[in-house]
């Protein structure tokens, strides 16, 4: 074992991968980052002969090196099984010259399943390895998709409870229905009267509450996180970029060593950071194209070097990207600050106090791997309509943000490198917005009429996840104020 994780805010913190997974967030509020990023020990050709699970093992063993082979393979086997509706787990679909990497074939039809189907197993294994006997309480803020994927992953997992906070008026009707119908004695879902940033800030505050931590320990509980700040989320996300590359290689679309572009519809900066880590592990990636919706803090950051969250929070049709504080960006900031916890802390402190920070020109010069742009609501809808009319392929509103930004990138640069677009949700998860984009005649239909109509026009069967909620009863109806989040948690735990 040789890879340790450090906090982005305190140089003295050093833990193993399993400890980082258990804790979620460092005690100082920083995020855990690997001390160095390991390189692949198999060639791209070797990897191209492997299944998804085999690639997952080859990637994850390097990043989570205190797990034994047996432990890690058991986690992988339990995660990537028939919960996914295709053996290949993450299929690549070519449409209009780009490769869509469909990351939505898991239980809740969004890409969050790729990591959240394995996180519970990584966490339980980490607890065993570290002799933890407390019940683990997963506390999660969601902009819609993480919540359901985490609930599905942790439901009825022994030794865990899961509490999910979501913005009551900030998720799609199907997202909300998916969450509030969640079964499982250990699942709790609470709507908050605020937006996603309020939910995320509230959860971080609860994590940082030392008094509460003591009360929890006395009652036999400890917190962990299923948000993408947990490296147990990030590491499994590296896998599918490697897998996508090896599929292109196996299919003869590229030669080993050829570069590809990756376009990622971005919110909390987790998915694109995983692609960045993949690049650093040795995957030949040319540009990491960061696509934002109208909440375009990241576009502004990449163009100006200033991160500024002081702006109006826009509710868009891609709600899982409606975020003004992209948590995982901190991991990149730490790195371009020369792995300096001190410099990073100063910037994060400034973000907390003034809502903004500015990086130095030296730091900005290290961002050349990235290209940032954004899509307006109208552009997003037009992209869905055009792709459908030209090819018959229907994409969701988040993926359409990526497709729009990719078009802008091509126009601007003329770059014709083979490109993979991360397709992060099934169009069935955002049926109304998708169908509205295609034709206004669908306006008057109910949500489930639209589902059937989408099936007709796309020739894609209605996913089980949608069938399941057609008639499912609502099991969770708690709503609270932002400042009641902590007391809601206490009430659930009876402390
Ligand atoms: C979460 C999510 C995103 C944003 O991913 P980040 O890792 O937060 O950048 C994009 N699309 C969909 C459908 C999502 O659920």
CSV table of C-alpha atoms and ligand atoms in Angstrom, one decimal:
chain,number,residue,atom,x,y,z
A,1,UNK,CA,0.0,0.0,0.0
A,2,UNK,CA,1.5,3.3,-0.9
A,3,UNK,CA,-1.2,5.8,-2.0
A,4,UNK,CA,-2.4,8.2,0.7
A,5,UNK,CA,-5.0,10.9,0.6
A,6,UNK,CA,-4.5,14.4,1.8
A,7,UNK,CA,-6.8,17.2,2.7
A,8,UNK,CA,-7.0,20.2,0.3
A,9,UNK,CA,-7.0,22.5,3.4
A,10,UNK,CA,-4.6,21.0,5.8
A,11,UNK,CA,-1.2,19.4,5.0
A,12,UNK,CA,-1.0,17.4,8.2
A,13,UNK,CA,-4.0,15.3,7.3
A,14,UNK,CA,-3.0,12.0,5.7
A,15,UNK,CA,-5.3,9.0,5.5
A,16,UNK,CA,-5.7,5.7,3.5
A,17,UNK,CA,-8.3,5.4,0.7
A,18,UNK,CA,-10.7,3.5,2.9
A,19,UNK,CA,-10.5,6.1,5.6
A,20,UNK,CA,-11.1,8.8,3.1
A,21,UNK,CA,-14.2,7.0,1.9
A,22,UNK,CA,-15.5,6.6,5.4
A,23,UNK,CA,-15.0,10.2,6.3
A,24,UNK,CA,-16.2,11.7,3.1
A,25,UNK,CA,-15.0,15.2,4.0
A,26,UNK,CA,-11.7,16.0,5.8
A,27,UNK,CA,-12.1,17.3,9.4
A,28,UNK,CA,-11.0,20.8,8.3
A,29,UNK,CA,-13.7,21.0,5.7
A,30,UNK,CA,-11.3,20.2,2.9
A,31,UNK,CA,-11.7,17.4,0.3
A,32,UNK,CA,-9.5,14.4,0.1
A,33,UNK,CA,-7.1,14.2,-2.8
A,34,UNK,CA,-4.6,11.5,-3.7
A,35,UNK,CA,-1.0,12.5,-2.9
A,36,UNK,CA,-0.1,11.6,-6.5
A,37,UNK,CA,-2.1,10.2,-9.3
A,38,UNK,CA,-1.0,6.7,-10.2
A,39,UNK,CA,-0.4,5.6,-13.9
A,40,UNK,CA,-2.0,2.6,-15.5
A,41,UNK,CA,0.0,-0.6,-15.2
A,42,UNK,CA,-1.7,-2.2,-18.2
A,43,UNK,CA,-1.5,-1.0,-21.8
A,44,UNK,CA,-4.4,0.5,-23.6
A,45,UNK,CA,-4.5,-2.6,-25.9
A,46,UNK,CA,-4.7,-4.9,-22.9
A,47,UNK,CA,-7.5,-2.8,-21.4
A,48,UNK,CA,-9.3,-2.9,-24.7
A,49,UNK,CA,-9.8,-6.6,-24.4
A,50,UNK,CA,-11.5,-6.3,-21.0
A,51,UNK,CA,-15.1,-6.1,-19.8
A,52,UNK,CA,-16.4,-3.1,-17.9
A,53,UNK,CA,-15.9,-4.9,-14.6
A,54,UNK,CA,-12.3,-5.8,-15.5
A,55,UNK,CA,-11.5,-2.3,-16.5
A,56,UNK,CA,-13.1,-1.1,-13.3
A,57,UNK,CA,-10.8,-3.3,-11.3
A,58,UNK,CA,-7.7,-2.2,-13.2
A,59,UNK,CA,-8.5,1.5,-12.6
A,60,UNK,CA,-9.8,1.3,-9.0
A,61,UNK,CA,-7.0,-0.9,-7.6
A,62,UNK,CA,-4.6,1.9,-8.4
A,63,UNK,CA,-6.6,4.6,-6.6
A,64,UNK,CA,-7.9,2.5,-3.7
A,65,UNK,CA,-4.8,0.6,-3.0
A,66,UNK,CA,-5.5,-0.4,0.6
A,67,UNK,CA,-8.4,-2.7,-0.7
A,68,UNK,CA,-7.4,-6.3,-1.3
A,69,UNK,CA,-8.0,-7.7,-4.7
A,70,UNK,CA,-10.8,-9.9,-3.2
A,71,UNK,CA,-12.5,-7.0,-1.5
A,72,UNK,CA,-12.4,-4.7,-4.5
A,73,UNK,CA,-13.6,-7.4,-6.9
A,74,UNK,CA,-16.5,-8.3,-4.6
A,75,UNK,CA,-17.6,-4.6,-4.5
A,76,UNK,CA,-17.4,-4.4,-8.3
A,77,UNK,CA,-19.3,-7.7,-8.8
A,78,UNK,CA,-22.1,-6.5,-6.5
A,79,UNK,CA,-22.4,-3.1,-8.2
A,80,UNK,CA,-22.3,-3.8,-12.0
A,81,UNK,CA,-24.8,-6.6,-12.2
A,82,UNK,CA,-28.3,-6.9,-13.6
A,83,UNK,CA,-29.3,-3.6,-12.0
A,84,UNK,CA,-28.0,-2.3,-15.3
A,85,UNK,CA,-30.2,-3.0,-18.3
A,86,UNK,CA,-27.2,-3.8,-20.6
A,87,UNK,CA,-24.2,-6.1,-20.2
A,88,UNK,CA,-21.8,-3.5,-21.4
A,89,UNK,CA,-22.9,-1.2,-18.6
A,90,UNK,CA,-22.0,2.0,-20.5
A,91,UNK,CA,-22.7,1.8,-24.2
A,92,UNK,CA,-21.3,4.2,-26.8
A,93,UNK,CA,-23.8,5.5,-29.4
A,94,UNK,CA,-22.6,7.4,-32.5
A,95,UNK,CA,-24.9,10.2,-33.6
A,96,UNK,CA,-24.2,13.2,-35.7
A,97,UNK,CA,-20.4,12.6,-35.7
A,98,UNK,CA,-19.9,12.3,-31.9
A,99,UNK,CA,-19.9,9.3,-29.6
A,100,UNK,CA,-22.5,9.5,-26.8
A,101,UNK,CA,-21.4,7.6,-23.7
A,102,UNK,CA,-24.7,6.5,-22.2
A,103,UNK,CA,-24.1,6.5,-18.5
A,104,UNK,CA,-27.8,6.1,-17.6
A,105,UNK,CA,-28.4,2.3,-17.8
A,106,UNK,CA,-28.5,1.8,-14.0
A,107,UNK,CA,-31.3,1.6,-11.5
A,108,UNK,CA,-32.3,5.3,-11.5
A,109,UNK,CA,-31.4,6.1,-15.1
A,110,UNK,CA,-28.9,8.9,-14.4
A,111,UNK,CA,-25.1,8.7,-14.4
A,112,UNK,CA,-25.0,8.9,-10.6
A,113,UNK,CA,-25.7,5.1,-10.7
A,114,UNK,CA,-22.3,4.5,-12.1
A,115,UNK,CA,-20.7,5.4,-8.8
A,116,UNK,CA,-23.6,5.0,-6.3
A,117,UNK,CA,-24.2,1.4,-7.1
A,118,UNK,CA,-20.7,0.7,-5.8
A,119,UNK,CA,-20.3,3.3,-3.1
A,120,UNK,CA,-22.3,1.4,-0.4
A,121,UNK,CA,-20.1,-1.7,-0.9
A,122,UNK,CA,-16.9,0.4,-0.8
A,123,UNK,CA,-18.2,2.1,2.4
A,124,UNK,CA,-19.2,-1.1,4.2
A,125,UNK,CA,-15.9,-2.7,3.2
A,126,UNK,CA,-14.0,0.4,4.5
A,127,UNK,CA,-15.9,0.2,7.8
A,128,UNK,CA,-14.9,-3.4,8.3
A,129,UNK,CA,-11.3,-2.7,7.4
A,130,UNK,CA,-11.1,0.1,9.9
A,131,UNK,CA,-12.9,-1.6,12.7
A,132,UNK,CA,-15.8,0.8,12.7
A,133,UNK,CA,-18.8,-0.5,14.5
A,134,UNK,CA,-21.0,2.7,14.5
A,135,UNK,CA,-24.1,2.8,12.3
A,136,UNK,CA,-23.1,4.9,9.3
A,137,UNK,CA,-25.5,7.7,8.5
A,138,UNK,CA,-25.3,8.9,4.9
A,139,UNK,CA,-26.2,12.5,4.6
A,140,UNK,CA,-26.7,13.8,1.1
A,141,UNK,CA,-27.7,17.0,-0.6
A,142,UNK,CA,-29.1,16.5,-4.1
A,143,UNK,CA,-30.0,18.5,-7.1
A,144,UNK,CA,-32.2,15.6,-8.1
A,145,UNK,CA,-30.2,12.6,-9.4
A,146,UNK,CA,-27.7,11.9,-6.6
A,147,UNK,CA,-30.6,11.6,-4.1
A,148,UNK,CA,-32.4,8.8,-5.9
A,149,UNK,CA,-29.3,7.0,-6.9
A,150,UNK,CA,-28.0,7.1,-3.3
A,151,UNK,CA,-31.3,6.0,-1.9
A,152,UNK,CA,-31.4,3.1,-4.3
A,153,UNK,CA,-27.9,2.1,-3.5
A,154,UNK,CA,-28.2,2.3,0.3
A,155,UNK,CA,-31.8,1.1,0.8
A,156,UNK,CA,-31.8,-1.8,3.2
A,157,UNK,CA,-28.0,-2.0,3.4
A,158,UNK,CA,-27.3,-3.2,6.9
A,159,UNK,CA,-25.4,-0.9,9.2
A,160,UNK,CA,-26.4,2.2,7.3
A,161,UNK,CA,-29.1,4.9,7.2
A,162,UNK,CA,-29.5,7.4,4.5
A,163,UNK,CA,-31.0,10.9,4.7
A,164,UNK,CA,-31.5,13.0,1.5
A,165,UNK,CA,-32.2,16.7,1.4
A,166,UNK,CA,-33.5,18.1,-1.9
A,167,UNK,CA,-34.7,21.6,-3.0
A,168,UNK,CA,-38.5,21.3,-2.8
A,169,UNK,CA,-39.1,23.4,-5.9
A,170,UNK,CA,-35.9,22.7,-7.7
A,171,UNK,CA,-36.2,19.2,-9.2
A,172,UNK,CA,-38.2,17.7,-12.1
A,173,UNK,CA,-41.5,16.0,-11.3
A,174,UNK,CA,-40.1,12.6,-12.1
A,175,UNK,CA,-37.0,13.2,-10.0
A,176,UNK,CA,-39.2,14.1,-7.1
A,177,UNK,CA,-41.6,11.2,-7.6
A,178,UNK,CA,-38.6,8.8,-7.8
A,179,UNK,CA,-37.3,10.0,-4.4
A,180,UNK,CA,-40.5,10.3,-2.4
A,181,UNK,CA,-41.6,6.8,-3.4
A,182,UNK,CA,-38.3,5.2,-2.2
A,183,UNK,CA,-38.8,2.0,-0.1
A,184,UNK,CA,-36.5,0.8,2.6
A,185,UNK,CA,-36.7,1.2,6.4
A,186,UNK,CA,-33.4,3.1,6.5
A,187,UNK,CA,-34.3,5.7,4.0
A,188,UNK,CA,-35.4,9.3,4.7
A,189,UNK,CA,-36.2,12.1,2.2
A,190,UNK,CA,-36.7,15.7,3.1
A,191,UNK,CA,-37.6,18.6,0.8
A,192,UNK,CA,-36.1,22.0,1.9
A,193,UNK,CA,-37.4,25.4,1.3
A,194,UNK,CA,-34.3,26.6,-0.6
A,195,UNK,CA,-32.1,25.7,-3.6
A,196,UNK,CA,-29.4,23.1,-4.1
A,197,UNK,CA,-26.6,25.3,-2.8
A,198,UNK,CA,-28.6,25.8,0.4
A,199,UNK,CA,-29.0,22.1,0.7
A,200,UNK,CA,-25.3,21.5,0.1
A,201,UNK,CA,-24.2,24.2,2.5
A,202,UNK,CA,-26.5,22.9,5.1
A,203,UNK,CA,-25.1,19.4,4.8
A,204,UNK,CA,-21.5,20.6,5.0
A,205,UNK,CA,-22.4,22.6,8.1
A,206,UNK,CA,-23.8,19.5,9.8
A,207,UNK,CA,-20.7,17.6,8.9
A,208,UNK,CA,-18.6,20.3,10.5
A,209,UNK,CA,-20.7,20.4,13.7
A,210,UNK,CA,-18.3,19.0,16.4
A,211,UNK,CA,-20.9,19.0,19.1
A,212,UNK,CA,-23.3,17.0,17.0
A,213,UNK,CA,-20.5,14.6,16.1
A,214,UNK,CA,-20.0,13.9,19.8
A,215,UNK,CA,-23.7,13.3,20.4
A,216,UNK,CA,-23.8,11.0,17.4
A,217,UNK,CA,-20.8,9.0,18.6
A,218,UNK,CA,-22.4,8.5,22.0
A,219,UNK,CA,-25.5,7.2,20.3
A,220,UNK,CA,-23.5,4.9,18.1
A,221,UNK,CA,-23.7,6.8,14.8
A,222,UNK,CA,-21.2,8.5,12.5
A,223,UNK,CA,-21.8,10.5,9.3
A,224,UNK,CA,-20.5,9.8,5.8
A,225,UNK,CA,-21.3,11.4,2.5
A,226,UNK,CA,-22.6,10.0,-0.8
A,227,UNK,CA,-22.0,13.3,-2.6
A,228,UNK,CA,-19.3,13.6,-5.2
A,229,UNK,CA,-17.0,15.1,-2.6
A,230,UNK,CA,-16.5,11.5,-1.5
A,231,UNK,CA,-13.6,9.9,-3.3
A,232,UNK,CA,-15.6,6.7,-3.3
A,233,UNK,CA,-17.8,8.5,-5.8
A,234,UNK,CA,-15.0,10.0,-7.9
A,235,UNK,CA,-12.9,7.0,-8.4
A,236,UNK,CA,-15.6,4.7,-10.0
A,237,UNK,CA,-16.3,7.6,-12.4
A,238,UNK,CA,-12.8,7.5,-13.8
A,239,UNK,CA,-13.6,3.9,-15.0
A,240,UNK,CA,-16.1,4.8,-17.8
A,241,UNK,CA,-13.8,7.2,-19.5
A,242,UNK,CA,-11.1,4.5,-19.7
A,243,UNK,CA,-13.8,2.0,-20.8
A,244,UNK,CA,-15.1,4.4,-23.5
A,245,UNK,CA,-11.6,4.9,-24.9
A,246,UNK,CA,-11.0,1.1,-25.0
A,247,UNK,CA,-14.3,0.5,-26.8
A,248,UNK,CA,-13.3,3.0,-29.5
A,249,UNK,CA,-10.0,1.2,-29.7
A,250,UNK,CA,-11.5,-2.2,-29.9
A,251,UNK,CA,-13.9,-1.1,-32.6
A,252,UNK,CA,-11.1,0.4,-34.7
A,253,UNK,CA,-12.4,3.9,-34.4
A,254,UNK,CA,-9.1,5.1,-33.0
A,255,UNK,CA,-5.5,3.7,-32.7
A,256,UNK,CA,-3.8,3.2,-29.3
A,257,UNK,CA,-2.4,6.5,-28.3
A,258,UNK,CA,-4.7,8.6,-30.4
A,259,UNK,CA,-6.2,11.5,-28.4
A,260,UNK,CA,-10.0,12.0,-27.8
A,261,UNK,CA,-12.0,14.9,-26.5
A,262,UNK,CA,-14.4,14.5,-23.6
A,263,UNK,CA,-17.4,16.7,-23.3
A,264,UNK,CA,-19.0,16.8,-19.8
A,265,UNK,CA,-22.3,18.5,-18.8
A,266,UNK,CA,-21.1,19.9,-15.5
A,267,UNK,CA,-22.6,21.0,-12.2
A,268,UNK,CA,-20.5,20.1,-9.1
A,269,UNK,CA,-17.4,19.4,-11.3
A,270,UNK,CA,-17.3,15.7,-10.2
A,271,UNK,CA,-17.8,14.0,-13.5
A,272,UNK,CA,-15.3,16.2,-15.4
A,273,UNK,CA,-12.7,15.9,-12.6
A,274,UNK,CA,-12.9,12.1,-13.0
A,275,UNK,CA,-12.1,12.6,-16.7
A,276,UNK,CA,-9.2,14.8,-15.7
A,277,UNK,CA,-7.9,12.1,-13.3
A,278,UNK,CA,-8.3,9.6,-16.2
A,279,UNK,CA,-6.1,11.8,-18.3
A,280,UNK,CA,-3.5,12.0,-15.5
A,281,UNK,CA,-3.5,8.3,-15.2
A,282,UNK,CA,-2.4,8.0,-18.8
A,283,UNK,CA,-5.6,8.1,-20.9
A,284,UNK,CA,-4.9,10.1,-24.1
A,285,UNK,CA,-7.4,13.0,-23.7
A,286,UNK,CA,-6.9,16.1,-25.7
A,287,UNK,CA,-9.5,18.6,-24.4
A,288,UNK,CA,-11.8,18.3,-21.4
A,289,UNK,CA,-14.8,20.3,-22.5
A,290,UNK,CA,-16.7,21.7,-19.5
A,291,UNK,CA,-20.3,22.4,-20.5
A,292,UNK,CA,-22.5,24.6,-18.2
A,293,UNK,CA,-26.1,25.7,-18.4
A,294,UNK,CA,-27.2,29.3,-17.7
A,295,UNK,CA,-25.6,28.9,-14.2
A,296,UNK,CA,-22.4,29.5,-16.0
A,297,UNK,CA,-20.0,30.2,-13.1
A,298,UNK,CA,-17.5,27.7,-14.5
A,299,UNK,CA,-17.5,29.2,-18.0
A,300,UNK,CA,-16.8,32.6,-16.5
A,301,UNK,CA,-14.1,31.0,-14.3
A,302,UNK,CA,-12.3,29.3,-17.2
A,303,UNK,CA,-12.4,32.5,-19.3
A,304,UNK,CA,-11.5,35.1,-16.7
A,305,UNK,CA,-9.8,33.2,-13.8
A,306,UNK,CA,-12.3,34.6,-11.4
A,307,UNK,CA,-14.8,32.4,-9.6
A,308,UNK,CA,-17.9,34.4,-8.6
A,309,UNK,CA,-21.0,32.9,-7.2
A,310,UNK,CA,-22.6,36.3,-6.6
A,311,UNK,CA,-25.3,36.1,-9.2
A,312,UNK,CA,-28.9,35.0,-9.7
A,313,UNK,CA,-29.5,31.3,-9.3
A,314,UNK,CA,-31.3,30.2,-12.5
A,315,UNK,CA,-33.8,27.3,-12.4
A,316,UNK,CA,-33.2,25.6,-15.8
A,317,UNK,CA,-34.5,22.5,-17.5
A,318,UNK,CA,-31.2,20.8,-16.6
A,319,UNK,CA,-31.7,21.0,-12.8
A,320,UNK,CA,-28.9,18.6,-11.9
A,321,UNK,CA,-26.5,21.3,-13.1
A,322,UNK,CA,-28.2,24.2,-11.4
A,323,UNK,CA,-25.3,24.9,-9.1
A,324,UNK,CA,-23.3,28.0,-8.2
A,325,UNK,CA,-20.7,26.4,-5.9
A,326,UNK,CA,-19.0,23.5,-7.7
A,327,UNK,CA,-17.5,21.7,-4.8
A,328,UNK,CA,-15.1,19.5,-6.7
A,329,UNK,CA,-13.4,22.4,-8.4
A,330,UNK,CA,-11.5,22.8,-5.1
A,331,UNK,CA,-9.6,19.6,-6.0
A,332,UNK,CA,-8.4,21.3,-9.2
A,333,UNK,CA,-7.7,24.6,-7.5
A,334,UNK,CA,-5.5,22.8,-4.9
A,335,UNK,CA,-3.6,21.2,-7.7
A,336,UNK,CA,-3.0,24.3,-9.8
A,337,UNK,CA,-1.9,26.0,-6.6
A,338,UNK,CA,1.0,23.6,-6.5
A,339,UNK,CA,-0.8,21.2,-4.1
A,340,UNK,CA,-0.7,24.0,-1.5
A,341,UNK,CA,-3.3,23.6,1.2
A,342,UNK,CA,-2.5,27.1,2.4
A,343,UNK,CA,-3.1,28.8,-0.9
A,344,UNK,CA,-6.2,26.7,-1.5
A,345,UNK,CA,-7.6,27.5,1.9
A,346,UNK,CA,-7.2,31.2,1.4
A,347,UNK,CA,-9.2,31.0,-1.8
A,348,UNK,CA,-11.9,28.9,-0.2
A,349,UNK,CA,-12.1,31.3,2.7
A,350,UNK,CA,-12.6,34.1,0.3
A,351,UNK,CA,-15.3,32.1,-1.5
A,352,UNK,CA,-17.0,31.6,1.8
A,353,UNK,CA,-16.8,35.2,2.9
A,354,UNK,CA,-17.2,37.2,-0.3
A,355,UNK,CA,-18.6,34.6,-2.7
A,356,UNK,CA,-15.7,34.9,-5.0
A,357,UNK,CA,-11.9,34.4,-5.5
A,358,UNK,CA,-9.4,35.0,-8.3
A,359,UNK,CA,-6.6,32.7,-9.3
A,360,UNK,CA,-3.1,33.9,-10.3
A,361,UNK,CA,-2.0,34.0,-14.0
A,362,UNK,CA,0.4,31.1,-13.1
A,363,UNK,CA,-2.5,29.0,-11.9
A,364,UNK,CA,-4.6,30.0,-14.9
A,365,UNK,CA,-1.9,28.9,-17.2
A,366,UNK,CA,-2.3,25.3,-15.9
A,367,UNK,CA,-5.9,25.2,-17.1
A,368,UNK,CA,-5.1,24.6,-20.7
A,369,UNK,CA,-6.5,21.0,-20.6
A,370,UNK,CA,-9.9,22.6,-20.2
A,371,UNK,CA,-12.3,24.5,-22.5
A,372,UNK,CA,-15.4,26.0,-20.9
A,373,UNK,CA,-18.6,27.2,-22.5
A,374,UNK,CA,-22.4,27.2,-21.8
A,375,UNK,CA,-25.8,26.7,-23.4
A,376,UNK,CA,-28.8,28.9,-23.0
A,377,UNK,CA,-32.2,27.3,-22.4
A,378,UNK,CA,-33.2,28.0,-26.0
A,379,UNK,CA,-30.0,26.5,-27.5
A,380,UNK,CA,-30.5,23.5,-25.3
A,381,UNK,CA,-34.0,22.8,-26.6
A,382,UNK,CA,-32.9,23.5,-30.2
A,383,UNK,CA,-30.1,20.9,-29.9
A,384,UNK,CA,-32.6,18.2,-28.7
A,385,UNK,CA,-35.0,19.0,-31.5
A,386,UNK,CA,-32.3,19.1,-34.2
A,387,UNK,CA,-30.5,15.9,-33.2
A,388,UNK,CA,-33.9,14.1,-33.0
A,389,UNK,CA,-35.0,15.4,-36.4
A,390,UNK,CA,-31.6,14.6,-38.1
A,391,UNK,CA,-30.9,11.2,-36.6
A,392,UNK,CA,-33.9,10.0,-34.5
A,393,UNK,CA,-31.7,9.9,-31.4
A,394,UNK,CA,-33.3,11.6,-28.3
A,395,UNK,CA,-31.0,13.0,-25.6
A,396,UNK,CA,-31.9,14.5,-22.3
A,397,UNK,CA,-31.6,18.2,-21.3
A,398,UNK,CA,-28.3,17.8,-19.5
A,399,UNK,CA,-26.6,15.9,-22.4
A,400,UNK,CA,-28.0,18.5,-24.7
A,401,UNK,CA,-26.0,21.2,-22.8
A,402,UNK,CA,-22.9,19.2,-23.6
A,403,UNK,CA,-23.9,18.6,-27.3
A,404,UNK,CA,-24.5,22.4,-27.7
A,405,UNK,CA,-21.2,23.3,-26.1
A,406,UNK,CA,-19.4,20.8,-28.3
A,407,UNK,CA,-20.9,22.5,-31.4
A,408,UNK,CA,-19.6,25.8,-30.2
A,409,UNK,CA,-16.2,24.3,-29.5
A,410,UNK,CA,-15.9,22.8,-33.0
A,411,UNK,CA,-17.0,26.1,-34.6
A,412,UNK,CA,-14.5,28.1,-32.5
A,413,UNK,CA,-11.5,25.7,-32.9
A,414,UNK,CA,-12.1,23.6,-36.0
A,415,UNK,CA,-10.8,20.6,-33.9
A,416,UNK,CA,-12.1,17.4,-35.4
A,417,UNK,CA,-10.6,15.0,-32.8
A,418,UNK,CA,-12.8,12.0,-32.1
A,419,UNK,CA,-15.1,13.1,-29.3
A,420,UNK,CA,-17.0,11.4,-26.5
A,421,UNK,CA,-20.0,13.2,-25.0
A,422,UNK,CA,-21.0,12.1,-21.5
A,423,UNK,CA,-24.7,11.4,-21.7
A,424,UNK,CA,-25.7,11.8,-18.1
A,425,UNK,CA,-29.4,11.0,-18.0
A,426,UNK,CA,-32.0,9.1,-19.9
A,427,UNK,CA,-34.5,11.4,-21.7
A,428,UNK,CA,-37.2,9.6,-19.7
A,429,UNK,CA,-36.0,11.3,-16.6
A,430,UNK,CA,-36.8,14.8,-18.0
A,431,UNK,CA,-39.6,13.7,-20.3
A,432,UNK,CA,-41.6,17.0,-20.2
A,433,UNK,CA,-38.7,19.3,-21.1
A,434,UNK,CA,-37.4,16.9,-23.8
A,435,UNK,CA,-40.8,16.5,-25.4
A,436,UNK,CA,-41.5,20.3,-25.2
A,437,UNK,CA,-38.2,20.8,-27.0
A,438,UNK,CA,-39.2,18.5,-29.8
A,439,UNK,CA,-42.8,19.8,-30.4
A,440,UNK,CA,-45.1,22.2,-28.5
A,441,UNK,CA,-48.0,20.0,-29.4
A,442,UNK,CA,-47.1,17.8,-26.4
A,443,UNK,CA,-47.9,20.7,-23.9
A,444,UNK,CA,-51.2,19.4,-22.8
A,445,UNK,CA,-50.3,15.8,-22.1
A,446,UNK,CA,-49.8,14.4,-18.6
A,447,UNK,CA,-46.3,13.2,-17.5
A,448,UNK,CA,-47.0,9.6,-18.1
A,449,UNK,CA,-48.7,10.2,-21.5
A,450,UNK,CA,-45.5,11.9,-22.5
A,451,UNK,CA,-43.5,8.9,-21.4
A,452,UNK,CA,-45.5,6.7,-23.7
A,453,UNK,CA,-45.2,9.2,-26.5
A,454,UNK,CA,-41.4,9.4,-26.0
A,455,UNK,CA,-41.2,5.6,-26.3
A,456,UNK,CA,-43.1,5.8,-29.6
A,457,UNK,CA,-40.9,8.5,-31.2
A,458,UNK,CA,-37.6,7.2,-30.0
A,459,UNK,CA,-38.1,3.5,-30.3
A,460,UNK,CA,-36.6,3.0,-26.9
A,461,UNK,CA,-38.6,0.9,-24.4
A,462,UNK,CA,-39.8,2.7,-21.2
A,463,UNK,CA,-37.1,2.0,-18.5
A,464,UNK,CA,-38.1,-0.1,-15.5
A,465,UNK,CA,-37.3,2.9,-13.2
A,466,UNK,CA,-40.1,4.8,-14.8
A,467,UNK,CA,-42.6,1.9,-14.9
A,468,UNK,CA,-41.9,1.5,-11.1
A,469,UNK,CA,-43.1,5.0,-10.2
A,470,UNK,CA,-46.3,5.1,-12.3
A,471,UNK,CA,-48.4,3.7,-9.4
A,472,UNK,CA,-46.0,3.8,-6.5
A,473,UNK,CA,-47.3,5.4,-3.3
A,474,UNK,CA,-45.6,8.5,-1.8
A,475,UNK,CA,-43.7,7.4,1.3
A,476,UNK,CA,-41.9,10.6,2.2
A,477,UNK,CA,-43.6,14.0,2.6
A,478,UNK,CA,-41.4,15.9,5.1
A,479,UNK,CA,-40.5,19.5,4.2
A,480,UNK,CA,-38.3,21.8,6.3
A,481,UNK,CA,-36.7,25.2,6.4
A,482,UNK,CA,-33.0,25.5,5.6
A,483,UNK,CA,-32.2,26.3,9.2
A,484,UNK,CA,-34.1,23.2,10.4
A,485,UNK,CA,-31.9,20.6,8.6
A,486,UNK,CA,-29.8,19.8,11.6
A,487,UNK,CA,-32.8,19.3,13.9
A,488,UNK,CA,-34.5,17.1,11.3
A,489,UNK,CA,-31.4,14.9,11.3
A,490,UNK,CA,-31.5,14.7,15.1
A,491,UNK,CA,-35.2,13.8,15.1
A,492,UNK,CA,-34.6,11.0,12.7
A,493,UNK,CA,-31.8,9.5,14.7
A,494,UNK,CA,-33.7,10.1,18.0
A,495,UNK,CA,-30.9,12.1,19.6
B,1,LIG,C1,-25.2,15.3,-11.5
B,1,LIG,C2,-25.5,15.5,-12.9
B,1,LIG,C3,-24.7,16.3,-13.7
B,1,LIG,C4,-23.5,17.1,-13.2
B,1,LIG,O1,-22.5,16.2,-12.8
B,1,LIG,P1,-21.3,16.8,-11.8
B,1,LIG,O2,-20.5,15.7,-11.5
B,1,LIG,O3,-22.1,17.4,-10.6
B,1,LIG,O4,-20.6,17.9,-12.5
B,1,LIG,C5,-25.0,16.4,-15.0
B,1,LIG,N1,-26.1,15.7,-15.6
B,1,LIG,C6,-26.9,14.9,-14.8
B,1,LIG,C7,-28.0,14.2,-15.4
B,1,LIG,C8,-26.6,14.8,-13.4
B,1,LIG,O5,-27.4,14.0,-12.7
